[in-house]
Each structure stands twice: as structure tokens, then as C-alpha cells.
Amino acid sequence: MRRAVFPGSFDPLTNGHLDIIKRSAPLFDEMIVAVLNNPDKSPMFTAEERCGMIREVLPSVDTSSCKMRVESFSGLTAEFARKSEATAIVRGIRAVSDYEYELRMALMNRRLEPAIETVFLMAGEEYSYVSSTLMKQVFELGGRVNGLIPELVEAKMRAKQNR
Ligand code: ADP
């Protein structure tokens, strides 16, 4: 049984995240999309809202025969992965700028949990500039983000803006 954790803020979910999920799913039997509960960072969506959106969007994604689960967590990713009995942590790399941070995190996580390997996937070219932060900034300034985030996520962002 090969179980992986794909941890992140997912505030909100983008097509870049979905691309990583789609391409890493065939490598594993089970994958937990692990949503970091980070209220101190004042996220746009609560962890529960983010989990809900991912659960709604996932059925439309081809995840091969990989069983998908969505959970929120707080604290150390390595500890969450160990408690979940995962053997891998999946992360995406978009550009060299991601590399330094990801390298530090991967080495620290390996020190904390030597049995858990971090697996990196390169972002799809079409989403390599897509980040949740950029999507929020462009959306809030009235720019178009369609095609870069799931329609459902865009609708939830609009609902939040109109409130
Ligand atoms: P975190 O705050 O942990 O970086 P994110 O939600 O920003 O959480 O990202 C979660 C993971 O998804 C990270 O490994 C990140 O590199 C990856 N990721 C984010 N956006 C993209 C994208 N457009 N293409 C590929 N991977 C991405």
C-alpha cells in the first residue's frame, strides 16, 4: 500500500494544484490532500471551506485508481504524514524560486521522519506561474482568472467578495 500526503494551504485550490494531483495519483494507491489549518495567516477561506471545495472538485479529476481523501491538519507536516501512515510527501515545483524553500522543508522533514520521502513533481508549463496568492490578487483587482482555477472556486471567491 503506497500512501502519499499532498500538503498545502490550498487557499484557494488552483488548476496548478489539480495538475499535481492528477500526475502524482497514478504513483500511489492512496493520497491525502492535507489542508493546513492556518487561521493566524488570515486565509481567504477557512480550512473547512477549503476542504469542502477540494472535495467538490476532485470527482471531476482523473486520479487513476488512486483513492483520494481530503483532511485538514495543523502542526508539522512530517508528523501528520507519519500519523497517516504515509510513505511520501508530494510537493510541486514551479520555478527555481520554489526550489530553495522546498529543499529546506524536504531536508527538515527527512530529519524529522527519515522513513518518509518527499517526491517533487514539476509544474505543468501552463500553470507554472499560477499561485493561490497571485490568483487572489488578480481576482480582487477585477482581473480574469478563469482557466487557472476551478469554476467552483471562482464562484466561491465571487460570493465571498459580494458579502
Ligand atoms: P504552501 O503554503 O504549503 O506552499 P500551496 O497551496 O501554496 O501551499 O502549495 C501546495 C503545493 O502545491 C506546493 O508544493 C506548491 O509548490 C504546489 N503548487 C502550488 N501551485 C502550483 C502550480 N501552479 N503548479 C504546480 N505546483 C503548485
PDB file of C-alpha atoms and ligand atoms in Angstrom:
ATOM      1  CA  MET A   1       0.000   0.000   0.000  1.00  0.00           C
ATOM      2  CA  ARG A   2       1.596   3.241  -1.154  1.00  0.00           C
ATOM      3  CA  ARG A   3       0.042   6.208   0.623  1.00  0.00           C
ATOM      4  CA  ALA A   4       1.055   9.818  -0.002  1.00  0.00           C
ATOM      5  CA  VAL A   5       0.214  13.135   1.563  1.00  0.00           C
ATOM      6  CA  PHE A   6      -0.075  16.268  -0.613  1.00  0.00           C
ATOM      7  CA  PRO A   7       0.126  19.090   1.928  1.00  0.00           C
ATOM      8  CA  GLY A   8      -0.512  22.760   1.313  1.00  0.00           C
ATOM      9  CA  SER A   9      -2.515  25.840   2.132  1.00  0.00           C
ATOM     10  CA  PHE A  10      -4.799  25.476  -0.912  1.00  0.00           C
ATOM     11  CA  ASP A  11      -6.137  28.990  -0.246  1.00  0.00           C
ATOM     12  CA  PRO A  12      -7.700  28.540  -2.714  1.00  0.00           C
ATOM     13  CA  LEU A  13      -7.294  25.410  -4.839  1.00  0.00           C
ATOM     14  CA  THR A  14      -5.889  26.200  -8.303  1.00  0.00           C
ATOM     15  CA  ASN A  15      -5.595  24.230 -11.521  1.00  0.00           C
ATOM     16  CA  GLY A  16      -1.877  24.020 -10.710  1.00  0.00           C
ATOM     17  CA  HIS A  17      -2.692  22.007  -7.575  1.00  0.00           C
ATOM     18  CA  LEU A  18      -5.073  19.812  -9.585  1.00  0.00           C
ATOM     19  CA  ASP A  19      -2.376  19.224 -12.187  1.00  0.00           C
ATOM     20  CA  ILE A  20      -0.012  17.929  -9.481  1.00  0.00           C
ATOM     21  CA  ILE A  21      -2.786  15.732  -8.044  1.00  0.00           C
ATOM     22  CA  LYS A  22      -3.601  14.302 -11.486  1.00  0.00           C
ATOM     23  CA  ARG A  23       0.001  13.498 -12.320  1.00  0.00           C
ATOM     24  CA  SER A  24       1.015  12.106  -8.929  1.00  0.00           C
ATOM     25  CA  ALA A  25      -2.113   9.989  -8.361  1.00  0.00           C
ATOM     26  CA  PRO A  26      -1.016   7.086 -10.626  1.00  0.00           C
ATOM     27  CA  LEU A  27       2.131   6.725  -8.494  1.00  0.00           C
ATOM     28  CA  PHE A  28       0.166   5.919  -5.329  1.00  0.00           C
ATOM     29  CA  ASP A  29      -2.669   3.735  -4.067  1.00  0.00           C
ATOM     30  CA  GLU A  30      -3.966   6.415  -1.725  1.00  0.00           C
ATOM     31  CA  MET A  31      -3.454  10.139  -1.470  1.00  0.00           C
ATOM     32  CA  ILE A  32      -4.473  12.523   1.282  1.00  0.00           C
ATOM     33  CA  VAL A  33      -4.819  16.135   0.213  1.00  0.00           C
ATOM     34  CA  ALA A  34      -3.833  17.742   3.505  1.00  0.00           C
ATOM     35  CA  VAL A  35      -5.098  21.269   4.034  1.00  0.00           C
ATOM     36  CA  LEU A  36      -3.079  23.302   6.505  1.00  0.00           C
ATOM     37  CA  ASN A  37      -5.238  24.918   9.158  1.00  0.00           C
ATOM     38  CA  ASN A  38      -3.550  28.316   9.500  1.00  0.00           C
ATOM     39  CA  PRO A  39      -6.025  30.814  10.998  1.00  0.00           C
ATOM     40  CA  ASP A  40      -3.153  33.062  12.138  1.00  0.00           C
ATOM     41  CA  LYS A  41      -2.337  33.783   8.469  1.00  0.00           C
ATOM     42  CA  SER A  42      -5.890  35.097   7.935  1.00  0.00           C
ATOM     43  CA  PRO A  43      -6.639  32.925   4.929  1.00  0.00           C
ATOM     44  CA  MET A  44      -9.370  33.857   2.457  1.00  0.00           C
ATOM     45  CA  PHE A  45     -11.180  30.574   3.165  1.00  0.00           C
ATOM     46  CA  THR A  46     -11.314  28.581   6.401  1.00  0.00           C
ATOM     47  CA  ALA A  47      -9.705  25.147   6.371  1.00  0.00           C
ATOM     48  CA  GLU A  48     -13.193  23.621   6.352  1.00  0.00           C
ATOM     49  CA  GLU A  49     -14.221  25.706   3.334  1.00  0.00           C
ATOM     50  CA  ARG A  50     -11.007  24.768   1.502  1.00  0.00           C
ATOM     51  CA  CYS A  51     -11.527  21.061   2.243  1.00  0.00           C
ATOM     52  CA  GLY A  52     -15.130  21.335   1.056  1.00  0.00           C
ATOM     53  CA  MET A  53     -14.127  22.922  -2.261  1.00  0.00           C
ATOM     54  CA  ILE A  54     -11.442  20.299  -2.908  1.00  0.00           C
ATOM     55  CA  ARG A  55     -13.918  17.502  -2.137  1.00  0.00           C
ATOM     56  CA  GLU A  56     -16.403  19.010  -4.581  1.00  0.00           C
ATOM     57  CA  VAL A  57     -13.872  19.444  -7.386  1.00  0.00           C
ATOM     58  CA  LEU A  58     -11.936  16.161  -7.023  1.00  0.00           C
ATOM     59  CA  PRO A  59     -14.547  13.859  -8.622  1.00  0.00           C
ATOM     60  CA  SER A  60     -14.061  15.740 -11.918  1.00  0.00           C
ATOM     61  CA  VAL A  61     -10.316  14.982 -11.902  1.00  0.00           C
ATOM     62  CA  ASP A  62      -8.871  11.770 -13.333  1.00  0.00           C
ATOM     63  CA  THR A  63      -6.985  10.356 -10.357  1.00  0.00           C
ATOM     64  CA  SER A  64      -6.487   6.922 -11.908  1.00  0.00           C
ATOM     65  CA  SER A  65      -7.118   4.160  -9.353  1.00  0.00           C
ATOM     66  CA  CYS A  66      -5.707   6.237  -6.510  1.00  0.00           C
ATOM     67  CA  LYS A  67      -8.101   6.568  -3.573  1.00  0.00           C
ATOM     68  CA  MET A  68      -8.391  10.237  -2.644  1.00  0.00           C
ATOM     69  CA  ARG A  69      -9.076  11.746   0.760  1.00  0.00           C
ATOM     70  CA  VAL A  70      -9.159  15.374   1.919  1.00  0.00           C
ATOM     71  CA  GLU A  71      -8.280  16.270   5.506  1.00  0.00           C
ATOM     72  CA  SER A  72      -7.265  19.389   7.373  1.00  0.00           C
ATOM     73  CA  PHE A  73      -4.315  19.392   9.736  1.00  0.00           C
ATOM     74  CA  SER A  74      -2.305  21.724  11.925  1.00  0.00           C
ATOM     75  CA  GLY A  75       1.243  21.434  13.171  1.00  0.00           C
ATOM     76  CA  LEU A  76       4.074  19.611  11.483  1.00  0.00           C
ATOM     77  CA  THR A  77       3.534  18.117   8.033  1.00  0.00           C
ATOM     78  CA  ALA A  78       6.024  15.320   8.799  1.00  0.00           C
ATOM     79  CA  GLU A  79       4.095  14.364  11.905  1.00  0.00           C
ATOM     80  CA  PHE A  80       0.787  14.412  10.056  1.00  0.00           C
ATOM     81  CA  ALA A  81       2.306  12.178   7.352  1.00  0.00           C
ATOM     82  CA  ARG A  82       3.638   9.722   9.937  1.00  0.00           C
ATOM     83  CA  LYS A  83       0.330   9.567  11.800  1.00  0.00           C
ATOM     84  CA  SER A  84      -1.424   8.989   8.475  1.00  0.00           C
ATOM     85  CA  GLU A  85       0.999   6.126   7.780  1.00  0.00           C
ATOM     86  CA  ALA A  86       2.106   7.753   4.544  1.00  0.00           C
ATOM     87  CA  THR A  87       5.470   6.962   2.995  1.00  0.00           C
ATOM     88  CA  ALA A  88       5.660  10.006   0.752  1.00  0.00           C
ATOM     89  CA  ILE A  89       5.033  13.743   0.809  1.00  0.00           C
ATOM     90  CA  VAL A  90       4.178  15.182  -2.615  1.00  0.00           C
ATOM     91  CA  ARG A  91       5.148  18.758  -3.488  1.00  0.00           C
ATOM     92  CA  GLY A  92       5.143  20.754  -6.698  1.00  0.00           C
ATOM     93  CA  ILE A  93       7.997  22.862  -8.022  1.00  0.00           C
ATOM     94  CA  ARG A  94       7.179  25.754 -10.324  1.00  0.00           C
ATOM     95  CA  ALA A  95      10.440  27.610 -10.697  1.00  0.00           C
ATOM     96  CA  VAL A  96      13.912  27.899  -9.216  1.00  0.00           C
ATOM     97  CA  SER A  97      12.392  30.279  -6.664  1.00  0.00           C
ATOM     98  CA  ASP A  98      10.389  27.362  -5.191  1.00  0.00           C
ATOM     99  CA  TYR A  99      13.442  25.135  -5.016  1.00  0.00           C
ATOM    100  CA  GLU A 100      15.294  26.712  -2.100  1.00  0.00           C
ATOM    101  CA  TYR A 101      12.302  26.699   0.216  1.00  0.00           C
ATOM    102  CA  GLU A 102      11.237  23.211  -0.842  1.00  0.00           C
ATOM    103  CA  LEU A 103      14.765  21.849  -0.387  1.00  0.00           C
ATOM    104  CA  ARG A 104      14.921  23.185   3.173  1.00  0.00           C
ATOM    105  CA  MET A 105      11.497  21.775   4.001  1.00  0.00           C
ATOM    106  CA  ALA A 106      12.289  18.387   2.452  1.00  0.00           C
ATOM    107  CA  LEU A 107      15.572  18.094   4.368  1.00  0.00           C
ATOM    108  CA  MET A 108      13.936  19.131   7.633  1.00  0.00           C
ATOM    109  CA  ASN A 109      11.068  16.716   7.089  1.00  0.00           C
ATOM    110  CA  ARG A 110      13.560  13.934   6.329  1.00  0.00           C
ATOM    111  CA  ARG A 111      15.362  14.699   9.569  1.00  0.00           C
ATOM    112  CA  LEU A 112      12.078  14.569  11.478  1.00  0.00           C
ATOM    113  CA  GLU A 113      10.790  11.461   9.714  1.00  0.00           C
ATOM    114  CA  PRO A 114      13.606   9.598   7.893  1.00  0.00           C
ATOM    115  CA  ALA A 115      11.228   6.941   6.556  1.00  0.00           C
ATOM    116  CA  ILE A 116       9.125   9.473   4.652  1.00  0.00           C
ATOM    117  CA  GLU A 117      10.428  10.623   1.275  1.00  0.00           C
ATOM    118  CA  THR A 118       9.456  13.921  -0.357  1.00  0.00           C
ATOM    119  CA  VAL A 119       8.516  13.461  -4.002  1.00  0.00           C
ATOM    120  CA  PHE A 120       8.704  16.523  -6.262  1.00  0.00           C
ATOM    121  CA  LEU A 121       6.746  16.963  -9.439  1.00  0.00           C
ATOM    122  CA  MET A 122       7.462  19.744 -11.893  1.00  0.00           C
ATOM    123  CA  ALA A 123       4.512  22.053 -12.513  1.00  0.00           C
ATOM    124  CA  GLY A 124       2.790  21.865 -15.880  1.00  0.00           C
ATOM    125  CA  GLU A 125       4.131  24.725 -18.066  1.00  0.00           C
ATOM    126  CA  GLU A 126       0.669  26.258 -18.423  1.00  0.00           C
ATOM    127  CA  TYR A 127       0.341  26.609 -14.649  1.00  0.00           C
ATOM    128  CA  SER A 128       3.935  27.289 -13.723  1.00  0.00           C
ATOM    129  CA  TYR A 129       3.160  30.928 -12.853  1.00  0.00           C
ATOM    130  CA  VAL A 130      -0.078  30.120 -11.010  1.00  0.00           C
ATOM    131  CA  SER A 131      -0.135  30.534  -7.240  1.00  0.00           C
ATOM    132  CA  SER A 132      -3.061  30.928  -4.854  1.00  0.00           C
ATOM    133  CA  THR A 133      -1.680  34.328  -3.814  1.00  0.00           C
ATOM    134  CA  LEU A 134      -1.480  35.628  -7.395  1.00  0.00           C
ATOM    135  CA  MET A 135      -4.975  34.322  -8.146  1.00  0.00           C
ATOM    136  CA  LYS A 136      -6.382  36.165  -5.105  1.00  0.00           C
ATOM    137  CA  GLN A 137      -4.572  39.390  -6.015  1.00  0.00           C
ATOM    138  CA  VAL A 138      -5.715  39.382  -9.646  1.00  0.00           C
ATOM    139  CA  PHE A 139      -9.268  38.399  -8.707  1.00  0.00           C
ATOM    140  CA  GLU A 140      -9.552  41.128  -6.077  1.00  0.00           C
ATOM    141  CA  LEU A 141      -8.433  43.721  -8.626  1.00  0.00           C
ATOM    142  CA  GLY A 142     -11.083  42.544 -11.073  1.00  0.00           C
ATOM    143  CA  GLY A 143      -8.831  40.539 -13.421  1.00  0.00           C
ATOM    144  CA  ARG A 144      -9.838  37.314 -15.144  1.00  0.00           C
ATOM    145  CA  VAL A 145      -8.618  34.089 -13.567  1.00  0.00           C
ATOM    146  CA  ASN A 146     -10.839  31.676 -15.495  1.00  0.00           C
ATOM    147  CA  GLY A 147      -8.987  28.603 -16.728  1.00  0.00           C
ATOM    148  CA  LEU A 148      -6.482  28.933 -13.901  1.00  0.00           C
ATOM    149  CA  ILE A 149      -8.749  27.973 -11.017  1.00  0.00           C
ATOM    150  CA  PRO A 150     -11.753  25.623 -10.995  1.00  0.00           C
ATOM    151  CA  GLU A 151     -15.082  27.358 -11.808  1.00  0.00           C
ATOM    152  CA  LEU A 152     -16.487  26.339  -8.445  1.00  0.00           C
ATOM    153  CA  VAL A 153     -13.596  28.049  -6.656  1.00  0.00           C
ATOM    154  CA  GLU A 154     -14.101  31.210  -8.714  1.00  0.00           C
ATOM    155  CA  ALA A 155     -17.796  31.222  -7.795  1.00  0.00           C
ATOM    156  CA  LYS A 156     -16.950  30.880  -4.090  1.00  0.00           C
ATOM    157  CA  MET A 157     -14.454  33.744  -4.374  1.00  0.00           C
ATOM    158  CA  ARG A 158     -17.132  35.904  -6.016  1.00  0.00           C
ATOM    159  CA  ALA A 159     -19.631  35.012  -3.276  1.00  0.00           C
ATOM    160  CA  LYS A 160     -17.090  35.945  -0.617  1.00  0.00           C
ATOM    161  CA  GLN A 161     -16.339  39.268  -2.345  1.00  0.00           C
ATOM    162  CA  ASN A 162     -20.035  40.207  -2.571  1.00  0.00           C
ATOM    163  CA  ARG A 163     -20.725  39.510   1.046  1.00  0.00           C
TER     164      ARG A 163
HETATM  165  P1  ADP B   1       2.139  26.011   0.760  1.00  0.00           P
HETATM  166  O1  ADP B   1       1.715  27.192   1.580  1.00  0.00           O
HETATM  167  O2  ADP B   1       2.413  24.785   1.558  1.00  0.00           O
HETATM  168  O3  ADP B   1       3.194  26.297  -0.258  1.00  0.00           O
HETATM  169  P2  ADP B   1       0.317  25.955  -1.501  1.00  0.00           P
HETATM  170  O4  ADP B   1      -1.160  25.699  -1.501  1.00  0.00           O
HETATM  171  O5  ADP B   1       0.775  27.276  -1.982  1.00  0.00           O
HETATM  172  O6  ADP B   1       0.789  25.645  -0.025  1.00  0.00           O
HETATM  173  O7  ADP B   1       1.047  24.842  -2.370  1.00  0.00           O
HETATM  174  C1  ADP B   1       0.928  23.476  -2.080  1.00  0.00           C
HETATM  175  C2  ADP B   1       1.832  22.692  -3.015  1.00  0.00           C
HETATM  176  O8  ADP B   1       1.369  22.827  -4.355  1.00  0.00           O
HETATM  177  C3  ADP B   1       3.283  23.180  -3.028  1.00  0.00           C
HETATM  178  O9  ADP B   1       4.140  22.073  -3.192  1.00  0.00           O
HETATM  179  C4  ADP B   1       3.352  24.050  -4.247  1.00  0.00           C
HETATM  180  O10 ADP B   1       4.657  24.090  -4.782  1.00  0.00           O
HETATM  181  C5  ADP B   1       2.413  23.309  -5.163  1.00  0.00           C
HETATM  182  N1  ADP B   1       1.856  24.209  -6.158  1.00  0.00           N
HETATM  183  C6  ADP B   1       1.179  25.352  -5.950  1.00  0.00           C
HETATM  184  N2  ADP B   1       0.819  25.915  -7.121  1.00  0.00           N
HETATM  185  C7  ADP B   1       1.287  25.099  -8.093  1.00  0.00           C
HETATM  186  C8  ADP B   1       1.274  25.135  -9.517  1.00  0.00           C
HETATM  187  N3  ADP B   1       0.725  26.131 -10.197  1.00  0.00           N
HETATM  188  N4  ADP B   1       1.865  24.124 -10.189  1.00  0.00           N
HETATM  189  C9  ADP B   1       2.446  23.123  -9.507  1.00  0.00           C
HETATM  190  N5  ADP B   1       2.514  23.030  -8.168  1.00  0.00           N
HETATM  191  C10 ADP B   1       1.947  24.006  -7.471  1.00  0.00           C
END
